[in-house]
Amino acid sequence: SKEANADRLVYSRLEYILRESEYDNVNFVRNEAGNYTNFTMRGHKGHLRHGQNSLSHIGTSSGKNRWRGWKIDNEFDIAYWGHYHSEEVDDVYGSPVLRAGSLNPEADYEEGLSEKSRTVVRMHGVSDERPLTWSYPLDLKDY
């Protein structure tokens, strides 16, 4: 059931630990129900999208059109894109779009897509002036 999902339990515990810690500049953003969630960080508009309704990459005209529409509709400064099993950084009308690889090992689904992904997430910095000041891929295969 949705209430007993292991991912949700882990995320809820991490959120609790952060909330009870001395860190006051860390927020946890989760998409609870829909295809996307909008949020703000240091005055910038963030857009978190699951991605199942997008194409596997932004680089084609169709993919660019879809993401341009989402940028216009949601007015985001930076976007985060899930669902696809590869790590990528792209750009939509001057706004970075960051996609993380899958944390799960490849299985039949990924093999069928011929998509092999490193277990990578992308950390990045945010300043008052820019939503992306630096970016670093973090490979989680050893964690």
Short mmCIF file of C-alpha atoms in Angstrom, two decimals:
data_model
loop_
_atom_site.label_atom_id
_atom_site.label_comp_id
_atom_site.label_asym_id
_atom_site.label_seq_id
_atom_site.Cartn_x
_atom_site.Cartn_y
_atom_site.Cartn_z
CA SER A 1 0.00 0.00 0.00
CA LYS A 2 1.03 3.61 -0.46
CA GLU A 3 1.11 4.09 3.33
CA ALA A 4 3.63 1.24 3.83
CA ASN A 5 6.04 2.00 0.99
CA ALA A 6 9.63 1.39 2.18
CA ASP A 7 10.92 4.47 0.33
CA ARG A 8 8.37 6.66 2.10
CA LEU A 9 9.39 5.22 5.48
CA VAL A 10 13.08 5.95 4.84
CA TYR A 11 12.37 9.48 3.53
CA SER A 12 10.10 10.21 6.49
CA ARG A 13 12.82 9.08 8.91
CA LEU A 14 15.47 11.22 7.15
CA GLU A 15 13.14 14.20 7.24
CA TYR A 16 12.56 13.67 10.97
CA ILE A 17 16.31 13.42 11.66
CA LEU A 18 16.95 16.66 9.76
CA ARG A 19 14.07 18.44 11.48
CA GLU A 20 15.43 17.44 14.93
CA SER A 21 19.06 18.34 14.07
CA GLU A 22 20.84 21.68 14.41
CA TYR A 23 20.62 22.25 10.63
CA ASP A 24 18.10 24.96 9.85
CA ASN A 25 18.91 25.49 6.15
CA VAL A 26 17.97 22.04 4.85
CA ASN A 27 14.50 21.28 3.51
CA PHE A 28 13.07 17.99 2.34
CA VAL A 29 10.89 18.18 -0.79
CA ARG A 30 8.83 15.17 -1.83
CA ASN A 31 6.29 14.72 -4.57
CA GLU A 32 3.35 13.18 -2.74
CA ALA A 33 0.70 12.63 -5.36
CA GLY A 34 1.09 14.08 -8.82
CA ASN A 35 3.50 14.26 -11.71
CA TYR A 36 5.27 17.32 -10.30
CA THR A 37 5.84 19.52 -7.26
CA ASN A 38 6.87 23.18 -7.27
CA PHE A 39 8.84 24.67 -4.38
CA THR A 40 11.18 27.56 -3.59
CA MET A 41 14.77 27.61 -2.36
CA ARG A 42 16.61 30.83 -1.57
CA GLY A 43 14.08 32.74 -3.67
CA HIS A 44 14.37 30.49 -6.75
CA LYS A 45 11.48 28.43 -8.09
CA GLY A 46 12.25 24.71 -8.23
CA HIS A 47 10.28 22.13 -10.18
CA LEU A 48 10.41 18.43 -9.25
CA ARG A 49 8.95 16.18 -11.95
CA HIS A 50 8.57 12.41 -11.93
CA GLY A 51 8.99 12.34 -15.71
CA GLN A 52 6.88 9.43 -16.93
CA ASN A 53 5.04 11.81 -19.26
CA SER A 54 8.22 13.19 -20.78
CA LEU A 55 10.49 11.64 -23.35
CA SER A 56 13.70 9.89 -22.34
CA HIS A 57 15.72 13.03 -23.14
CA ILE A 58 15.17 16.73 -23.77
CA GLY A 59 17.34 16.95 -26.88
CA THR A 60 14.69 16.24 -29.53
CA SER A 61 12.25 18.90 -30.73
CA SER A 62 9.35 17.04 -29.12
CA GLY A 63 11.17 16.76 -25.78
CA LYS A 64 12.21 20.41 -25.90
CA ASN A 65 8.63 21.49 -26.65
CA ARG A 66 7.25 19.50 -23.72
CA TRP A 67 9.80 20.93 -21.28
CA ARG A 68 9.34 24.47 -22.64
CA GLY A 69 5.62 24.15 -21.95
CA TRP A 70 6.29 22.96 -18.40
CA LYS A 71 8.74 25.85 -17.89
CA ILE A 72 6.15 28.37 -19.12
CA ASP A 73 3.36 26.80 -17.02
CA ASN A 74 5.44 26.44 -13.83
CA GLU A 75 7.89 29.35 -14.26
CA PHE A 76 10.77 27.37 -12.74
CA ASP A 77 14.38 28.49 -12.39
CA ILE A 78 15.73 24.94 -11.97
CA ALA A 79 14.14 21.51 -12.45
CA TYR A 80 14.77 17.99 -11.16
CA TRP A 81 13.69 15.06 -13.25
CA GLY A 82 13.15 11.47 -12.16
CA HIS A 83 11.86 8.25 -13.70
CA TYR A 84 14.53 7.68 -16.34
CA HIS A 85 17.54 5.53 -15.59
CA SER A 86 20.41 7.78 -16.61
CA GLU A 87 22.17 10.82 -15.19
CA GLU A 88 22.05 14.00 -17.25
CA VAL A 89 22.17 17.79 -16.98
CA ASP A 90 20.25 19.75 -19.60
CA ASP A 91 18.97 23.26 -20.18
CA VAL A 92 15.50 24.60 -20.98
CA TYR A 93 15.34 28.31 -21.87
CA GLY A 94 18.28 29.05 -19.56
CA SER A 95 17.08 26.90 -16.66
CA PRO A 96 19.08 23.81 -15.69
CA VAL A 97 17.32 20.45 -15.58
CA LEU A 98 19.08 17.79 -13.48
CA ARG A 99 18.29 14.10 -13.85
CA ALA A 100 19.66 11.40 -11.57
CA GLY A 101 20.47 7.82 -12.46
CA SER A 102 18.67 4.92 -10.83
CA LEU A 103 19.83 3.74 -7.43
CA ASN A 104 18.62 0.22 -8.25
CA PRO A 105 20.78 -2.27 -10.11
CA GLU A 106 19.86 -2.84 -13.75
CA ALA A 107 17.21 -5.45 -14.37
CA ASP A 108 15.08 -6.59 -17.34
CA TYR A 109 13.46 -3.16 -17.74
CA GLU A 110 16.75 -1.30 -18.10
CA GLU A 111 18.21 -4.05 -20.26
CA GLY A 112 15.17 -3.80 -22.55
CA LEU A 113 15.80 -0.06 -22.89
CA SER A 114 19.50 -0.75 -23.42
CA GLU A 115 20.03 1.85 -20.72
CA LYS A 116 22.83 1.25 -18.26
CA SER A 117 23.06 3.84 -15.52
CA ARG A 118 25.63 4.65 -12.92
CA THR A 119 24.13 4.96 -9.45
CA VAL A 120 24.62 8.71 -9.54
CA VAL A 121 22.83 11.60 -7.89
CA ARG A 122 23.80 15.21 -8.45
CA MET A 123 24.60 17.57 -5.60
CA HIS A 124 24.61 21.28 -6.29
CA GLY A 125 24.93 24.64 -4.66
CA VAL A 126 22.41 27.48 -4.69
CA SER A 127 23.09 31.16 -4.04
CA ASP A 128 20.73 34.08 -3.65
CA GLU A 129 21.60 35.12 -7.22
CA ARG A 130 21.67 31.75 -9.02
CA PRO A 131 19.77 28.46 -8.63
CA LEU A 132 22.86 26.48 -9.73
CA THR A 133 26.27 27.75 -8.61
CA TRP A 134 28.19 24.46 -8.74
CA SER A 135 27.33 20.86 -9.53
CA TYR A 136 28.95 17.56 -8.62
CA PRO A 137 27.96 14.00 -9.55
CA LEU A 138 28.02 11.70 -6.52
CA ASP A 139 28.33 7.99 -7.35
CA LEU A 140 26.49 5.94 -4.72
CA LYS A 141 27.59 2.48 -5.84
CA ASP A 142 29.77 2.06 -2.74
CA TYR A 143 27.19 3.35 -0.25
#
